[in-house]
């Protein structure tokens, strides 16, 4: 892997020995807790330079305080979000939309998409989400006293909801999950191959919906207008790719981390089981404890930030898991307290790019936990197994075998 | 109690609405509606929880005495759907 040298403008004393990819606890680890492992940075300065903190081996400034992350993410004039993450895997340069557009262009597309995933719209989707959760859990309950939460519940649940939203068929679920897995977690061969496959799929879907409109997301996009005109092919593609990639494995990972926590903490499990009305609040604490995303911005100009000489073009990392362990923002941040209030966590980011799918994600997590606890007895990690968790660009959990025999 | 809504700071997290849907109203995109809010005494606890849960600090409890004596006709959109 290419390792970029520390740029000349970074003072040596500001270089920190930390990386979301290679630090202890970040590589796939049985019984690992990668989010907790990031908390070590709070013993150091509020900002430091990490020489290897992106998938392609680039360094980033790391912002450790929640309040400073908020400042960076709210300040799109100084910190751009255009990195062309997806396109660069293909040696191309176009934005995923709206994530990689900066204001004011960002706002035009954000306004177009917001109503599709607004709290109001998500409320309307809720019965279908619950129905899907119940069907999966009932089938798990009927087939034995053990299952792999990821394979049997988290992925089929989250991904099928998402496919329904997009208007895509359920029977291709495993294919899509495979693509997303290769793209987000694959090596230098699998990643571009997956990117090409996804791109071809999105282009083909857009062409089909142009020809024969139906009532789904992609039809909406190809028919939509911004500033009095239709979207260009590149814009349709930029939206399609983002929505496809962003929705495929994030909610599944969250549900995996949450059920792993409950499997290991019978008292907390019992609390939510006996008082299910606490689940909504508890889900916020679980989002705080187990966020999955590192958000990166690119400096648009030279900025001195809390004593750090950030120069134009530098990457600035706002890792949500680091903000969520900041003791200035959260009392006893390393304690997972399911009754915690005032939980202004960073799991969905801050600023204009706040996760577009956050309202749907929240409801899926809450409904998933509600139905799981209502339909299955007390469960634990199956003896002799260990869930494998990992850090990186998107944190995740590979397997979670639980047992209620 | 009087709550100042910094509309420009709202990024649509909708945490206020989740806590107190009768006090905080959202537009069709999911952002808080503009206009400061007067909160009835019995709703103060709920409203202050909602204020504290805003990730962007877009809501602020106004504790100045002037706010408390604001004439009733200046009350904004509290009852609007």
CSV table of C-alpha atoms in Angstrom, one decimal:
chain,number,residue,atom,x,y,z
A,1,UNK,CA,0.0,0.0,0.0
A,2,UNK,CA,1.3,3.4,-0.9
A,3,UNK,CA,2.3,5.4,2.1
A,4,UNK,CA,2.5,9.1,1.5
A,5,UNK,CA,5.1,11.1,3.3
A,6,UNK,CA,4.1,13.7,5.9
A,7,UNK,CA,3.9,17.0,4.0
A,8,UNK,CA,6.6,19.6,4.8
A,9,UNK,CA,4.2,22.1,6.3
A,10,UNK,CA,3.1,19.6,9.1
A,11,UNK,CA,5.3,20.2,12.2
A,12,UNK,CA,6.8,16.8,13.3
A,13,UNK,CA,5.4,17.2,16.8
A,14,UNK,CA,1.9,17.4,15.4
A,15,UNK,CA,2.1,13.9,13.8
A,16,UNK,CA,0.2,11.3,15.7
A,17,UNK,CA,0.6,7.5,15.7
A,18,UNK,CA,-3.0,6.7,14.9
A,19,UNK,CA,-5.0,5.4,12.0
A,20,UNK,CA,-8.6,4.1,11.6
A,21,UNK,CA,-7.1,1.5,9.3
A,22,UNK,CA,-4.0,0.2,11.1
A,23,UNK,CA,-4.1,1.2,14.8
A,24,UNK,CA,-4.7,-1.6,17.4
A,25,UNK,CA,-8.3,-2.9,17.1
A,26,UNK,CA,-8.9,-1.6,13.5
A,27,UNK,CA,-8.0,-4.8,11.6
A,28,UNK,CA,-10.7,-7.5,11.7
A,29,UNK,CA,-10.6,-8.7,15.3
A,30,UNK,CA,-12.6,-11.5,17.0
A,31,UNK,CA,-14.6,-9.8,19.8
A,32,UNK,CA,-13.2,-6.5,18.7
A,33,UNK,CA,-14.6,-3.1,19.6
A,34,UNK,CA,-13.1,-0.7,17.0
A,35,UNK,CA,-15.2,2.3,18.0
A,36,UNK,CA,-14.0,2.1,21.6
A,37,UNK,CA,-10.4,1.7,20.4
A,38,UNK,CA,-10.6,5.1,18.8
A,39,UNK,CA,-11.1,6.8,22.2
A,40,UNK,CA,-7.3,6.7,22.8
A,41,UNK,CA,-6.9,9.9,20.7
A,42,UNK,CA,-8.6,11.9,23.5
A,43,UNK,CA,-5.5,11.6,25.6
A,44,UNK,CA,-3.7,13.7,22.9
A,45,UNK,CA,-4.2,17.2,21.3
A,46,UNK,CA,-7.5,18.3,19.8
A,47,UNK,CA,-6.0,18.1,16.3
A,48,UNK,CA,-3.1,16.1,14.9
A,49,UNK,CA,-1.8,14.7,11.6
A,50,UNK,CA,-2.2,11.0,10.9
A,51,UNK,CA,0.1,10.0,8.0
A,52,UNK,CA,-2.1,7.0,6.9
A,53,UNK,CA,-5.8,7.5,7.4
A,54,UNK,CA,-7.6,6.8,4.1
A,55,UNK,CA,-8.0,3.7,2.1
A,56,UNK,CA,-5.5,4.9,-0.5
A,57,UNK,CA,-2.8,5.6,2.0
A,58,UNK,CA,-3.2,9.3,2.3
A,59,UNK,CA,-2.7,11.3,5.5
A,60,UNK,CA,-5.4,13.4,7.2
A,61,UNK,CA,-5.6,15.9,9.9
A,62,UNK,CA,-7.7,14.3,12.7
A,63,UNK,CA,-10.3,16.5,14.5
A,64,UNK,CA,-10.9,14.9,17.9
A,65,UNK,CA,-13.4,17.2,19.6
A,66,UNK,CA,-17.1,17.1,18.7
A,67,UNK,CA,-17.4,20.9,18.8
A,68,UNK,CA,-14.4,21.3,16.3
A,69,UNK,CA,-15.9,18.6,14.0
A,70,UNK,CA,-19.1,20.6,14.0
A,71,UNK,CA,-17.2,23.7,13.0
A,72,UNK,CA,-15.5,21.9,10.1
A,73,UNK,CA,-18.6,20.2,8.8
A,74,UNK,CA,-20.7,23.4,9.1
A,75,UNK,CA,-18.1,25.4,7.2
A,76,UNK,CA,-18.4,24.4,3.6
A,77,UNK,CA,-16.6,27.6,2.4
A,78,UNK,CA,-13.4,26.4,4.0
A,79,UNK,CA,-13.8,22.6,3.8
A,80,UNK,CA,-15.1,21.0,0.5
A,81,UNK,CA,-16.7,17.6,0.4
A,82,UNK,CA,-15.8,16.9,-3.3
A,83,UNK,CA,-13.4,14.0,-3.2
A,84,UNK,CA,-14.8,11.9,-6.1
A,85,UNK,CA,-14.5,8.8,-3.9
A,86,UNK,CA,-16.4,6.5,-6.2
A,87,UNK,CA,-15.3,7.9,-9.5
A,88,UNK,CA,-11.7,7.9,-8.5
A,89,UNK,CA,-11.8,4.1,-8.1
A,90,UNK,CA,-12.4,4.2,-11.9
A,91,UNK,CA,-9.8,6.9,-12.6
A,92,UNK,CA,-12.7,9.3,-13.3
A,93,UNK,CA,-13.7,12.6,-11.6
A,94,UNK,CA,-17.4,13.2,-11.0
A,95,UNK,CA,-19.4,13.8,-7.8
A,96,UNK,CA,-21.7,11.5,-6.0
A,97,UNK,CA,-24.7,13.8,-5.5
A,98,UNK,CA,-25.5,15.5,-3.1
A,99,UNK,CA,-22.7,14.3,-0.9
A,100,UNK,CA,-19.8,15.5,-3.0
A,101,UNK,CA,-21.3,18.8,-4.1
A,102,UNK,CA,-20.6,21.9,-2.2
A,103,UNK,CA,-23.1,24.7,-1.5
A,104,UNK,CA,-24.8,26.3,-3.3
A,105,UNK,CA,-25.0,23.6,-5.9
A,106,UNK,CA,-25.5,21.1,-3.1
A,107,UNK,CA,-28.7,22.8,-1.9
A,108,UNK,CA,-30.5,22.4,-5.2
A,109,UNK,CA,-30.1,18.7,-5.2
A,110,UNK,CA,-30.6,18.3,-1.5
A,111,UNK,CA,-34.0,20.1,-1.8
A,112,UNK,CA,-34.9,17.7,-4.6
A,113,UNK,CA,-34.2,14.6,-2.5
A,114,UNK,CA,-35.1,15.7,1.1
A,115,UNK,CA,-38.8,15.1,0.7
A,116,UNK,CA,-38.2,11.5,-0.4
A,117,UNK,CA,-36.6,10.7,3.0
A,118,UNK,CA,-38.2,13.3,5.3
A,119,UNK,CA,-39.5,12.3,8.7
A,120,UNK,CA,-43.0,12.5,7.3
A,121,UNK,CA,-42.2,10.2,4.4
A,122,UNK,CA,-40.5,7.7,6.7
A,123,UNK,CA,-43.6,7.6,9.0
A,124,UNK,CA,-45.5,6.4,5.9
A,125,UNK,CA,-43.0,3.7,5.2
A,126,UNK,CA,-43.1,2.4,8.8
A,127,UNK,CA,-45.7,-0.4,8.4
A,128,UNK,CA,-43.8,-2.0,5.5
A,129,UNK,CA,-40.6,-1.8,7.5
A,130,UNK,CA,-42.2,-3.5,10.5
A,131,UNK,CA,-43.8,-6.2,8.4
A,132,UNK,CA,-40.5,-7.1,6.9
A,133,UNK,CA,-38.8,-7.3,10.3
A,134,UNK,CA,-41.6,-9.5,11.7
A,135,UNK,CA,-41.4,-11.9,8.7
A,136,UNK,CA,-37.7,-12.4,9.0
A,137,UNK,CA,-37.7,-12.8,12.8
A,138,UNK,CA,-40.6,-15.2,12.8
A,139,UNK,CA,-38.8,-17.3,10.3
A,140,UNK,CA,-35.6,-17.3,12.4
A,141,UNK,CA,-37.7,-18.2,15.5
A,142,UNK,CA,-39.3,-21.1,13.6
A,143,UNK,CA,-36.1,-22.6,12.4
A,144,UNK,CA,-34.1,-23.2,15.6
A,145,UNK,CA,-32.5,-21.6,18.6
A,146,UNK,CA,-29.5,-19.9,17.0
A,147,UNK,CA,-28.7,-17.7,13.9
A,148,UNK,CA,-26.2,-15.4,12.4
A,149,UNK,CA,-27.7,-12.0,12.9
A,150,UNK,CA,-25.9,-10.5,10.0
A,151,UNK,CA,-26.8,-13.1,7.4
A,152,UNK,CA,-30.2,-14.0,8.6
A,153,UNK,CA,-31.5,-10.7,9.8
A,154,UNK,CA,-29.5,-7.5,9.6
A,155,UNK,CA,-28.6,-7.6,5.9
A,156,UNK,CA,-31.8,-9.0,4.5
A,157,UNK,CA,-33.9,-6.6,6.6
A,158,UNK,CA,-32.0,-3.4,5.9
A,159,UNK,CA,-31.2,-4.1,2.3
A,160,UNK,CA,-34.7,-5.2,1.3
A,161,UNK,CA,-36.3,-2.1,2.8
A,162,UNK,CA,-33.8,-0.1,0.8
A,163,UNK,CA,-34.3,-2.0,-2.4
A,164,UNK,CA,-38.1,-1.5,-2.1
A,165,UNK,CA,-37.5,2.2,-1.7
A,166,UNK,CA,-35.4,2.2,-4.9
A,167,UNK,CA,-37.9,0.0,-6.7
A,168,UNK,CA,-35.5,-2.9,-7.1
A,169,UNK,CA,-36.3,-6.6,-6.8
A,170,UNK,CA,-35.6,-8.5,-3.6
A,171,UNK,CA,-34.3,-11.5,-5.3
A,172,UNK,CA,-31.1,-9.7,-6.2
A,173,UNK,CA,-30.4,-8.8,-2.6
A,174,UNK,CA,-27.4,-11.0,-2.2
A,175,UNK,CA,-25.9,-9.8,-5.5
A,176,UNK,CA,-26.2,-6.2,-4.4
A,177,UNK,CA,-24.8,-6.9,-0.9
A,178,UNK,CA,-21.8,-8.6,-2.6
A,179,UNK,CA,-21.2,-5.5,-4.8
A,180,UNK,CA,-21.4,-3.2,-1.9
A,181,UNK,CA,-19.1,-5.4,0.2
A,182,UNK,CA,-16.5,-5.5,-2.6
A,183,UNK,CA,-16.7,-1.8,-3.1
A,184,UNK,CA,-16.5,-0.7,0.6
A,185,UNK,CA,-14.2,-3.4,1.9
A,186,UNK,CA,-12.6,-5.0,-1.1
A,187,UNK,CA,-9.0,-4.8,-2.3
A,188,UNK,CA,-7.5,-2.9,-5.2
A,189,UNK,CA,-8.8,-5.4,-7.7
A,190,UNK,CA,-12.3,-6.0,-6.3
A,191,UNK,CA,-13.0,-2.4,-5.6
A,192,UNK,CA,-12.8,-1.0,-9.2
A,193,UNK,CA,-14.5,-4.1,-10.5
A,194,UNK,CA,-17.4,-3.5,-8.1
A,195,UNK,CA,-17.5,0.2,-9.0
A,196,UNK,CA,-17.8,-0.6,-12.7
A,197,UNK,CA,-20.5,-3.2,-12.1
A,198,UNK,CA,-22.6,-0.8,-9.9
A,199,UNK,CA,-22.1,2.0,-12.4
A,200,UNK,CA,-23.3,-0.2,-15.3
A,201,UNK,CA,-26.3,-1.3,-13.2
A,202,UNK,CA,-27.3,2.3,-12.3
A,203,UNK,CA,-26.9,3.5,-15.9
A,204,UNK,CA,-29.0,0.6,-17.2
A,205,UNK,CA,-31.7,1.2,-14.5
A,206,UNK,CA,-31.9,4.9,-15.4
A,207,UNK,CA,-32.2,4.0,-19.1
A,208,UNK,CA,-35.0,1.5,-18.4
A,209,UNK,CA,-36.9,4.0,-16.2
A,210,UNK,CA,-36.6,6.7,-18.9
A,211,UNK,CA,-38.2,4.3,-21.4
A,212,UNK,CA,-40.8,2.9,-19.1
A,213,UNK,CA,-41.5,5.0,-16.0
A,214,UNK,CA,-42.8,3.3,-12.9
A,215,UNK,CA,-43.5,4.6,-9.3
A,216,UNK,CA,-40.0,4.4,-7.9
A,217,UNK,CA,-36.9,6.4,-6.9
A,218,UNK,CA,-35.0,6.1,-10.2
A,219,UNK,CA,-38.1,7.1,-12.2
A,220,UNK,CA,-38.4,10.2,-10.0
A,221,UNK,CA,-34.8,11.1,-10.6
A,222,UNK,CA,-34.9,10.7,-14.4
A,223,UNK,CA,-38.1,12.8,-14.5
A,224,UNK,CA,-37.0,15.4,-12.0
A,225,UNK,CA,-36.2,19.0,-12.8
A,226,UNK,CA,-33.7,21.3,-11.1
A,227,UNK,CA,-33.5,25.0,-11.9
A,228,UNK,CA,-36.0,24.5,-14.7
A,229,UNK,CA,-34.2,21.7,-16.5
A,230,UNK,CA,-33.9,17.9,-16.5
A,231,UNK,CA,-30.9,16.3,-14.8
A,232,UNK,CA,-27.9,15.4,-16.9
A,233,UNK,CA,-26.8,11.8,-17.3
A,234,UNK,CA,-23.9,12.4,-15.0
A,235,UNK,CA,-26.1,13.9,-12.4
A,236,UNK,CA,-28.6,11.0,-12.5
A,237,UNK,CA,-25.6,8.6,-12.2
A,238,UNK,CA,-24.1,10.6,-9.3
A,239,UNK,CA,-27.4,10.4,-7.3
A,240,UNK,CA,-28.0,6.8,-8.2
A,241,UNK,CA,-24.6,5.6,-7.2
A,242,UNK,CA,-24.7,7.5,-3.9
A,243,UNK,CA,-28.1,6.2,-2.8
A,244,UNK,CA,-27.2,2.7,-3.9
A,245,UNK,CA,-24.0,2.6,-2.0
A,246,UNK,CA,-25.0,4.6,1.1
A,247,UNK,CA,-28.1,2.5,1.8
A,248,UNK,CA,-26.7,-1.0,1.3
A,249,UNK,CA,-24.7,-1.8,4.4
A,250,UNK,CA,-24.8,1.0,6.9
A,251,UNK,CA,-28.0,0.1,8.7
A,252,UNK,CA,-27.2,-3.5,8.7
A,253,UNK,CA,-23.9,-2.8,10.4
A,254,UNK,CA,-25.6,-0.6,13.0
A,255,UNK,CA,-28.1,-3.4,13.8
A,256,UNK,CA,-25.3,-5.9,14.1
A,257,UNK,CA,-23.3,-3.8,16.5
A,258,UNK,CA,-26.5,-3.1,18.6
A,259,UNK,CA,-27.6,-6.7,18.9
A,260,UNK,CA,-24.0,-7.7,19.7
A,261,UNK,CA,-24.0,-5.2,22.6
A,262,UNK,CA,-27.4,-6.6,23.8
A,263,UNK,CA,-26.2,-10.2,23.5
A,264,UNK,CA,-23.2,-9.3,25.7
A,265,UNK,CA,-25.3,-7.3,28.2
A,266,UNK,CA,-28.2,-9.3,29.6
A,267,UNK,CA,-29.3,-6.6,32.0
A,268,UNK,CA,-29.6,-4.0,29.3
A,269,UNK,CA,-31.4,-6.5,27.1
A,270,UNK,CA,-33.8,-7.2,30.0
A,271,UNK,CA,-34.4,-3.5,30.5
A,272,UNK,CA,-35.4,-3.0,26.9
A,273,UNK,CA,-37.4,-6.2,26.8
A,274,UNK,CA,-39.5,-5.3,29.8
A,275,UNK,CA,-39.8,-1.6,28.9
A,276,UNK,CA,-39.9,-1.4,25.1
A,277,UNK,CA,-40.8,2.2,25.2
A,278,UNK,CA,-37.1,2.9,26.2
A,279,UNK,CA,-35.9,1.5,22.8
A,280,UNK,CA,-36.2,4.9,21.0
A,281,UNK,CA,-33.8,6.6,23.5
A,282,UNK,CA,-31.6,3.6,23.7
A,283,UNK,CA,-31.2,3.5,19.9
A,284,UNK,CA,-29.7,7.0,20.1
A,285,UNK,CA,-27.1,5.8,22.7
A,286,UNK,CA,-26.3,2.8,20.5
A,287,UNK,CA,-25.8,5.2,17.5
A,288,UNK,CA,-23.4,7.2,19.7
A,289,UNK,CA,-21.5,4.2,20.8
A,290,UNK,CA,-21.3,2.4,17.4
A,291,UNK,CA,-21.2,4.9,14.5
A,292,UNK,CA,-19.6,3.6,11.4
A,293,UNK,CA,-18.4,6.5,9.3
A,294,UNK,CA,-15.3,8.6,8.9
A,295,UNK,CA,-16.2,11.9,7.3
A,296,UNK,CA,-13.4,13.5,5.3
A,297,UNK,CA,-13.2,17.1,3.9
A,298,UNK,CA,-10.7,18.8,1.7
A,299,UNK,CA,-9.3,22.2,2.8
A,300,UNK,CA,-10.2,24.9,0.1
A,301,UNK,CA,-7.7,27.3,1.5
A,302,UNK,CA,-4.9,27.7,4.0
A,303,UNK,CA,-6.4,27.7,7.5
A,304,UNK,CA,-4.9,27.8,10.9
A,305,UNK,CA,-7.1,25.6,13.0
A,306,UNK,CA,-6.5,25.2,16.7
A,307,UNK,CA,-2.8,25.7,16.1
A,308,UNK,CA,-2.6,23.4,13.2
A,309,UNK,CA,-1.4,24.7,9.8
A,310,UNK,CA,-4.0,23.2,7.5
A,311,UNK,CA,-3.0,24.0,3.9
A,312,UNK,CA,-5.2,24.0,0.8
A,313,UNK,CA,-5.8,20.5,-0.4
A,314,UNK,CA,-5.1,18.8,3.0
A,315,UNK,CA,-7.6,16.2,4.0
A,316,UNK,CA,-9.4,16.8,7.3
A,317,UNK,CA,-10.9,13.8,9.1
A,318,UNK,CA,-14.0,14.1,11.2
A,319,UNK,CA,-14.4,10.5,12.5
A,320,UNK,CA,-17.9,10.2,14.0
A,321,UNK,CA,-16.7,7.5,16.5
A,322,UNK,CA,-14.0,9.9,17.8
A,323,UNK,CA,-16.5,12.8,18.3
A,324,UNK,CA,-18.9,10.5,20.1
A,325,UNK,CA,-16.3,9.7,22.7
A,326,UNK,CA,-15.5,13.3,23.5
A,327,UNK,CA,-15.9,13.9,27.3
A,328,UNK,CA,-16.5,17.6,26.7
A,329,UNK,CA,-19.7,16.7,24.8
A,330,UNK,CA,-20.8,13.5,26.7
A,331,UNK,CA,-20.5,12.7,30.3
A,332,UNK,CA,-18.6,9.4,30.9
A,333,UNK,CA,-18.3,8.9,27.1
A,334,UNK,CA,-17.0,5.3,27.4
A,335,UNK,CA,-20.0,4.2,29.4
A,336,UNK,CA,-22.8,2.9,27.3
A,337,UNK,CA,-25.9,4.2,29.1
A,338,UNK,CA,-29.1,3.3,27.4
A,339,UNK,CA,-31.0,5.9,29.4
A,340,UNK,CA,-28.7,8.8,28.4
A,341,UNK,CA,-30.5,12.0,27.4
A,342,UNK,CA,-29.2,15.1,25.6
A,343,UNK,CA,-27.5,12.8,23.1
A,344,UNK,CA,-26.2,15.1,20.4
A,345,UNK,CA,-24.1,12.4,18.8
A,346,UNK,CA,-22.3,12.7,15.5
A,347,UNK,CA,-23.4,9.4,13.9
A,348,UNK,CA,-25.1,11.1,11.0
A,349,UNK,CA,-22.6,14.0,10.8
A,350,UNK,CA,-23.3,17.7,11.1
A,351,UNK,CA,-23.8,20.6,8.7
A,352,UNK,CA,-25.5,20.7,5.3
A,353,UNK,CA,-24.4,17.1,4.4
A,354,UNK,CA,-26.2,15.6,7.5
A,355,UNK,CA,-27.1,12.1,6.4
A,356,UNK,CA,-30.0,12.2,4.0
A,357,UNK,CA,-31.2,8.7,5.1
A,358,UNK,CA,-30.9,9.3,8.8
A,359,UNK,CA,-34.6,9.3,9.5
A,360,UNK,CA,-35.2,6.0,7.7
A,361,UNK,CA,-32.0,4.5,9.3
A,362,UNK,CA,-33.3,5.5,12.8
A,363,UNK,CA,-36.7,3.9,12.3
A,364,UNK,CA,-35.2,0.7,10.9
A,365,UNK,CA,-32.9,0.4,13.9
A,366,UNK,CA,-35.7,1.0,16.4
A,367,UNK,CA,-38.2,-1.3,14.6
A,368,UNK,CA,-35.6,-4.0,14.2
A,369,UNK,CA,-34.7,-3.9,17.9
A,370,UNK,CA,-38.4,-3.7,19.0
A,371,UNK,CA,-39.5,-6.7,16.9
A,372,UNK,CA,-36.3,-8.7,17.7
A,373,UNK,CA,-36.8,-8.3,21.5
A,374,UNK,CA,-40.6,-8.9,21.2
A,375,UNK,CA,-40.3,-12.2,19.3
A,376,UNK,CA,-37.1,-13.9,20.6
A,377,UNK,CA,-36.2,-14.9,24.1
A,378,UNK,CA,-33.0,-13.8,25.9
A,379,UNK,CA,-30.1,-14.3,23.6
A,380,UNK,CA,-26.3,-14.4,24.0
A,381,UNK,CA,-23.2,-14.8,21.8
A,382,UNK,CA,-23.1,-18.5,20.9
A,383,UNK,CA,-20.5,-20.3,22.9
A,384,UNK,CA,-17.3,-21.0,20.9
A,385,UNK,CA,-18.0,-18.1,18.4
A,386,UNK,CA,-16.7,-14.6,18.4
A,387,UNK,CA,-18.1,-11.7,16.2
A,388,UNK,CA,-15.4,-10.2,14.0
A,389,UNK,CA,-15.5,-6.4,14.0
A,390,UNK,CA,-13.2,-4.0,12.1
A,391,UNK,CA,-12.4,-0.3,11.5
A,392,UNK,CA,-11.4,1.4,8.3
A,393,UNK,CA,-13.4,3.7,6.0
A,394,UNK,CA,-16.7,2.2,7.1
A,395,UNK,CA,-16.7,0.3,10.4
A,396,UNK,CA,-18.5,-3.1,10.4
A,397,UNK,CA,-19.1,-6.5,11.9
A,398,UNK,CA,-18.7,-9.6,9.8
A,399,UNK,CA,-20.7,-12.2,11.7
A,400,UNK,CA,-22.8,-12.4,14.9
A,401,UNK,CA,-23.9,-15.9,15.9
A,402,UNK,CA,-26.4,-15.7,18.8
A,403,UNK,CA,-28.1,-18.4,20.7
A,404,UNK,CA,-31.3,-18.6,22.8
A,405,UNK,CA,-31.4,-22.3,23.6
B,1,UNK,CA,-40.5,29.7,28.2
B,2,UNK,CA,-39.4,31.2,24.9
B,3,UNK,CA,-37.3,29.3,22.3
B,4,UNK,CA,-35.3,31.1,19.7
B,5,UNK,CA,-35.1,29.2,16.4
B,6,UNK,CA,-31.9,29.8,14.5
B,7,UNK,CA,-33.4,28.6,11.2
B,8,UNK,CA,-30.2,29.0,9.2
B,9,UNK,CA,-28.4,26.6,11.5
B,10,UNK,CA,-31.1,23.8,11.1
B,11,UNK,CA,-29.8,20.9,9.1
B,12,UNK,CA,-32.9,18.7,9.3
B,13,UNK,CA,-31.8,16.3,12.1
B,14,UNK,CA,-35.4,16.6,13.4
B,15,UNK,CA,-34.3,15.7,16.9
B,16,UNK,CA,-36.6,18.4,18.3
B,17,UNK,CA,-39.6,17.1,16.4
B,18,UNK,CA,-38.8,13.6,17.6
B,19,UNK,CA,-38.9,14.7,21.2
B,20,UNK,CA,-41.8,17.2,21.0
B,21,UNK,CA,-43.8,16.9,17.7
B,22,UNK,CA,-46.5,19.3,19.0
B,23,UNK,CA,-44.0,22.1,19.8
B,24,UNK,CA,-41.6,21.9,16.9
B,25,UNK,CA,-43.0,21.7,13.3
B,26,UNK,CA,-41.1,20.7,10.2
B,27,UNK,CA,-41.4,21.8,6.6
B,28,UNK,CA,-41.8,19.3,3.8
B,29,UNK,CA,-38.1,18.8,3.6
B,30,UNK,CA,-37.8,18.0,7.3
B,31,UNK,CA,-36.2,21.3,8.5
B,32,UNK,CA,-37.7,23.3,11.4
B,33,UNK,CA,-40.1,26.0,10.5
B,34,UNK,CA,-38.9,29.5,11.1
B,35,UNK,CA,-40.2,31.7,13.9
B,36,UNK,CA,-39.5,31.7,17.6
B,37,UNK,CA,-41.7,29.6,19.8
B,38,UNK,CA,-43.4,30.3,23.1
B,39,UNK,CA,-43.8,27.2,25.2
B,40,UNK,CA,-46.6,26.6,27.7
B,41,UNK,CA,-45.4,25.9,31.2
B,42,UNK,CA,-46.5,22.3,31.2
B,43,UNK,CA,-44.4,21.6,28.1
B,44,UNK,CA,-41.2,23.2,29.3
B,45,UNK,CA,-39.4,20.0,30.3
B,46,UNK,CA,-40.1,18.4,27.0
B,47,UNK,CA,-39.2,21.5,25.1
B,48,UNK,CA,-35.9,22.0,26.9
B,49,UNK,CA,-35.0,18.3,26.2
B,50,UNK,CA,-35.6,19.0,22.6
B,51,UNK,CA,-33.4,22.1,22.6
B,52,UNK,CA,-30.6,20.1,24.2
B,53,UNK,CA,-30.9,17.4,21.6
B,54,UNK,CA,-30.2,19.6,18.6
B,55,UNK,CA,-26.9,18.6,17.1
B,56,UNK,CA,-26.4,22.0,15.4
B,57,UNK,CA,-27.4,24.2,18.4
B,58,UNK,CA,-30.1,25.7,16.2
B,59,UNK,CA,-32.4,26.1,19.1
B,60,UNK,CA,-31.8,28.3,22.1
B,61,UNK,CA,-33.9,28.9,25.3
B,62,UNK,CA,-34.2,32.6,25.8
B,63,UNK,CA,-34.0,33.3,29.5
B,64,UNK,CA,-34.1,37.1,29.4
B,65,UNK,CA,-36.9,38.7,31.3
B,66,UNK,CA,-38.0,40.5,28.1
B,67,UNK,CA,-38.9,37.1,26.6
B,68,UNK,CA,-41.1,36.2,29.4
B,69,UNK,CA,-43.1,39.3,29.1
B,70,UNK,CA,-43.5,39.2,25.4
B,71,UNK,CA,-47.1,40.2,24.4
B,72,UNK,CA,-49.3,37.3,23.4
B,73,UNK,CA,-50.0,38.6,19.9
B,74,UNK,CA,-46.3,38.2,19.1
B,75,UNK,CA,-46.4,34.5,19.7
B,76,UNK,CA,-45.4,32.7,16.6
B,77,UNK,CA,-47.0,29.8,14.9
B,78,UNK,CA,-47.2,27.6,18.0
B,79,UNK,CA,-50.7,26.4,17.1
B,80,UNK,CA,-50.1,26.1,13.4
B,81,UNK,CA,-50.1,22.7,11.7
